[in-house]
mmCIF file of C-alpha atoms in Angstrom:
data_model
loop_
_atom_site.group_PDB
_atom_site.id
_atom_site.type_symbol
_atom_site.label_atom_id
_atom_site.label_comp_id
_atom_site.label_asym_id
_atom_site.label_seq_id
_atom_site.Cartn_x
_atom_site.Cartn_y
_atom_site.Cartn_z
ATOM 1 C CA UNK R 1 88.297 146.102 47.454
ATOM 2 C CA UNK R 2 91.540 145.912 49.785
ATOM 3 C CA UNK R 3 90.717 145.869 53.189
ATOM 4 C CA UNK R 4 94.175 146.508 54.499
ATOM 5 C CA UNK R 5 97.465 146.851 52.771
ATOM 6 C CA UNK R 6 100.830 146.200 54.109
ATOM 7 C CA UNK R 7 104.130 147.786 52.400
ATOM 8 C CA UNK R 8 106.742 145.182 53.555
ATOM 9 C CA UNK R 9 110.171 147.988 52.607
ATOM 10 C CA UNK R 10 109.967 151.112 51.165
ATOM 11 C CA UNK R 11 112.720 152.144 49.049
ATOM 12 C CA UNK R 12 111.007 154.451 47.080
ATOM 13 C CA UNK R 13 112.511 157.343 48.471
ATOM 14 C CA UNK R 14 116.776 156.223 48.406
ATOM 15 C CA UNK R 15 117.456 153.492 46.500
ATOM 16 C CA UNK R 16 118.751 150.582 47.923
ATOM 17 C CA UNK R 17 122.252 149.049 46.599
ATOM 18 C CA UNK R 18 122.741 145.837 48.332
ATOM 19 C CA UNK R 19 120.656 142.389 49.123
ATOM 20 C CA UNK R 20 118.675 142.172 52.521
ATOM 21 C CA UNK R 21 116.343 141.329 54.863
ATOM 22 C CA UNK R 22 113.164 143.512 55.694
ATOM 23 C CA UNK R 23 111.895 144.127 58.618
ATOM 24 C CA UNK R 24 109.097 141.263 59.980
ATOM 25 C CA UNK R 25 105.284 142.376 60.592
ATOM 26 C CA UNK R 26 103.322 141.018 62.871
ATOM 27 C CA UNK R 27 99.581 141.256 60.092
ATOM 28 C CA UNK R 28 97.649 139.040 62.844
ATOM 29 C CA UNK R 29 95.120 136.888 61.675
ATOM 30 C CA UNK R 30 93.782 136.718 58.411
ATOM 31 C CA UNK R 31 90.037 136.468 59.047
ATOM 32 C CA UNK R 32 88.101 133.439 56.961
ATOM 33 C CA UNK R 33 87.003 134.006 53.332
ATOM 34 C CA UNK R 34 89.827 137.024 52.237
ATOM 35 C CA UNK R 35 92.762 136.364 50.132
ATOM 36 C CA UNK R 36 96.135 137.266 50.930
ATOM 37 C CA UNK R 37 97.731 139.383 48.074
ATOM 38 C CA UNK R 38 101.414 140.377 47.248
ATOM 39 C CA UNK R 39 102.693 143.518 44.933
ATOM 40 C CA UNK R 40 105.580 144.812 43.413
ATOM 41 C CA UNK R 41 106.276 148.156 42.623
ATOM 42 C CA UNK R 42 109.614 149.152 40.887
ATOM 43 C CA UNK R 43 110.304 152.987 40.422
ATOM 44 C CA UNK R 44 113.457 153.046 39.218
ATOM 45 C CA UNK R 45 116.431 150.576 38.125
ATOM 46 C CA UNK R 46 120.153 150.513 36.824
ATOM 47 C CA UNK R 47 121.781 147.094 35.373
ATOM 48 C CA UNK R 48 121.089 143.703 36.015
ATOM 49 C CA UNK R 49 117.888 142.597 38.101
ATOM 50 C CA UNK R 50 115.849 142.669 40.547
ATOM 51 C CA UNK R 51 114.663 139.614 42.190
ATOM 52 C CA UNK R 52 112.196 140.098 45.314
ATOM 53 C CA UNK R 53 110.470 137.602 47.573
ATOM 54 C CA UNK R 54 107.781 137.374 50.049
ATOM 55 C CA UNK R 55 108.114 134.848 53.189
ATOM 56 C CA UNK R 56 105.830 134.106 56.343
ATOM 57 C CA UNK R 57 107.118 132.422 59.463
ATOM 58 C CA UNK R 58 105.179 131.653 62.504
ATOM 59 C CA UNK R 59 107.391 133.021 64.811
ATOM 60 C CA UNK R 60 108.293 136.566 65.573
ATOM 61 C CA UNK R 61 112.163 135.896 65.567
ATOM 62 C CA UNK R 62 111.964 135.136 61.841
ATOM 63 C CA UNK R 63 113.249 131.265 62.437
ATOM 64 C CA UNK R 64 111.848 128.751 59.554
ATOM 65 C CA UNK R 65 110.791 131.972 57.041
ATOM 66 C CA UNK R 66 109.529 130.281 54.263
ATOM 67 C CA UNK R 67 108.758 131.702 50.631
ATOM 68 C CA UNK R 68 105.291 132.677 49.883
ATOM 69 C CA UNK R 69 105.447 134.880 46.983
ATOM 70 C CA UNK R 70 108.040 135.005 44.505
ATOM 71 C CA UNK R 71 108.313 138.001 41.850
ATOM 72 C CA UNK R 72 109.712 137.558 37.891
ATOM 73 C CA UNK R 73 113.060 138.917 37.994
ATOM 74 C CA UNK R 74 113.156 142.348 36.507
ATOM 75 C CA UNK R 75 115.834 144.736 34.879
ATOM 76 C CA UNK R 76 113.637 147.481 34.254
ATOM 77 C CA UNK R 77 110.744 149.471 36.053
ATOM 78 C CA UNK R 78 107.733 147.142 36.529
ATOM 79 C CA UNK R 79 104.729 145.727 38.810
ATOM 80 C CA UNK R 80 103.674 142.698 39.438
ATOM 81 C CA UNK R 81 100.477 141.471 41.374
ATOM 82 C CA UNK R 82 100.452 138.002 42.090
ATOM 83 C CA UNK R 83 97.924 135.412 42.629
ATOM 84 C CA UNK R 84 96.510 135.789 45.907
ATOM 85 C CA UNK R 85 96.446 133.009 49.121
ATOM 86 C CA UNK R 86 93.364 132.274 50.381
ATOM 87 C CA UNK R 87 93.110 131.924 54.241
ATOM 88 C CA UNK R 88 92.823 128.264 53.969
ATOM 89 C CA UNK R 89 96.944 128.316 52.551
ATOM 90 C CA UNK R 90 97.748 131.292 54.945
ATOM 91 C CA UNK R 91 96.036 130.344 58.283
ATOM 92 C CA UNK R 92 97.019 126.772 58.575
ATOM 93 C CA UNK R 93 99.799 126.605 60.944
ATOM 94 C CA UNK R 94 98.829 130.309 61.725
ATOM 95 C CA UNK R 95 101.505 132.217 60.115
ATOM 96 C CA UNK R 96 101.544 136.041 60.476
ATOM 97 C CA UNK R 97 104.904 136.965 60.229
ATOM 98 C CA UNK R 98 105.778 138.614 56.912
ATOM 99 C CA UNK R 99 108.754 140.278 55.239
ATOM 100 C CA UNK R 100 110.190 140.744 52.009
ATOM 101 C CA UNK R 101 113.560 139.861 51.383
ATOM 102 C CA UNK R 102 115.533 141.318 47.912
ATOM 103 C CA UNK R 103 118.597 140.087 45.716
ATOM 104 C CA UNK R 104 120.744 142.214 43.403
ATOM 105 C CA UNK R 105 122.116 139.778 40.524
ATOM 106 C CA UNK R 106 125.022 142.206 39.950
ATOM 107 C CA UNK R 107 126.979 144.573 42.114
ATOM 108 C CA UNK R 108 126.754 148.311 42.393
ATOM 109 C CA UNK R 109 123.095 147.903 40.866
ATOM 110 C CA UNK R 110 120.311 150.752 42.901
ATOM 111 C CA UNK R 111 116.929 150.117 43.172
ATOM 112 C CA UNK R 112 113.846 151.672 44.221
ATOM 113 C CA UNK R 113 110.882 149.421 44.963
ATOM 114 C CA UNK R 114 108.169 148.868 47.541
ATOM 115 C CA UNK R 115 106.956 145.416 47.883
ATOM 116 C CA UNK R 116 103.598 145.160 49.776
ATOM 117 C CA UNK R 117 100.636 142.781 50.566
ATOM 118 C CA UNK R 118 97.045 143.188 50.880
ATOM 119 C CA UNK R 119 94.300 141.498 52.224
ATOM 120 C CA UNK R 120 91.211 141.302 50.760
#
């Protein structure tokens, strides 16, 4: 059962045709024995692909974001679930500052995706 679930961007509404940055949520602490889980939802796709990633920082600027979760490449609608962190991983240096971060391999490409975690 999730206990709480994050979405990280939602572009399910307007597609979105360039590479960026999402926005960087504060989850607080991740309390001992869950698991940290990332998804990937993709609604809707054009050419090329697709290639999303999740990364944590310790600090609420965003400075030293490091990769966490990273999601197959895709072309085509798809989701992904990937295998979860336990709090061990996630809690170590106390990192709980999240966003997701996307890259377009061609130009003039729209997507519509929500990348999310959960915390079980």
């Amino acid at each position: 059962m999730i206990v709480r679930a994050i979405p990280l961007k939602d572009a399910t509404g307007t597609g979105l045709t360039s590479c960026g940055n999402g926005t960087i949520y504060d989850i607080g602490s991740i309390e001992p024995g869950l698991k940290l889980y990332a998804g990937l939802h993709i609604l809707s796709s054009s050419t090329g692909g697709l290639k999303v990633r999740v990364q944590v920082s310790s600090s609420s600027a965003g400075g030293g974001m490091a990769d966490r979760f990273t999601f197959t490449c895709s072309a085509s609608r798809a989701a992904e679930w990937l295998t979860p962190l336990t709090t061990g991983t996630t809690t170590s240096t106390f990192q709980r500052f999240w966003r997701a971060v996307w890259e377009m391999t061609t130009s003039g490409e729209t997507y519509k995706f929500l990348p999310f975690i959960g915390i079980q």
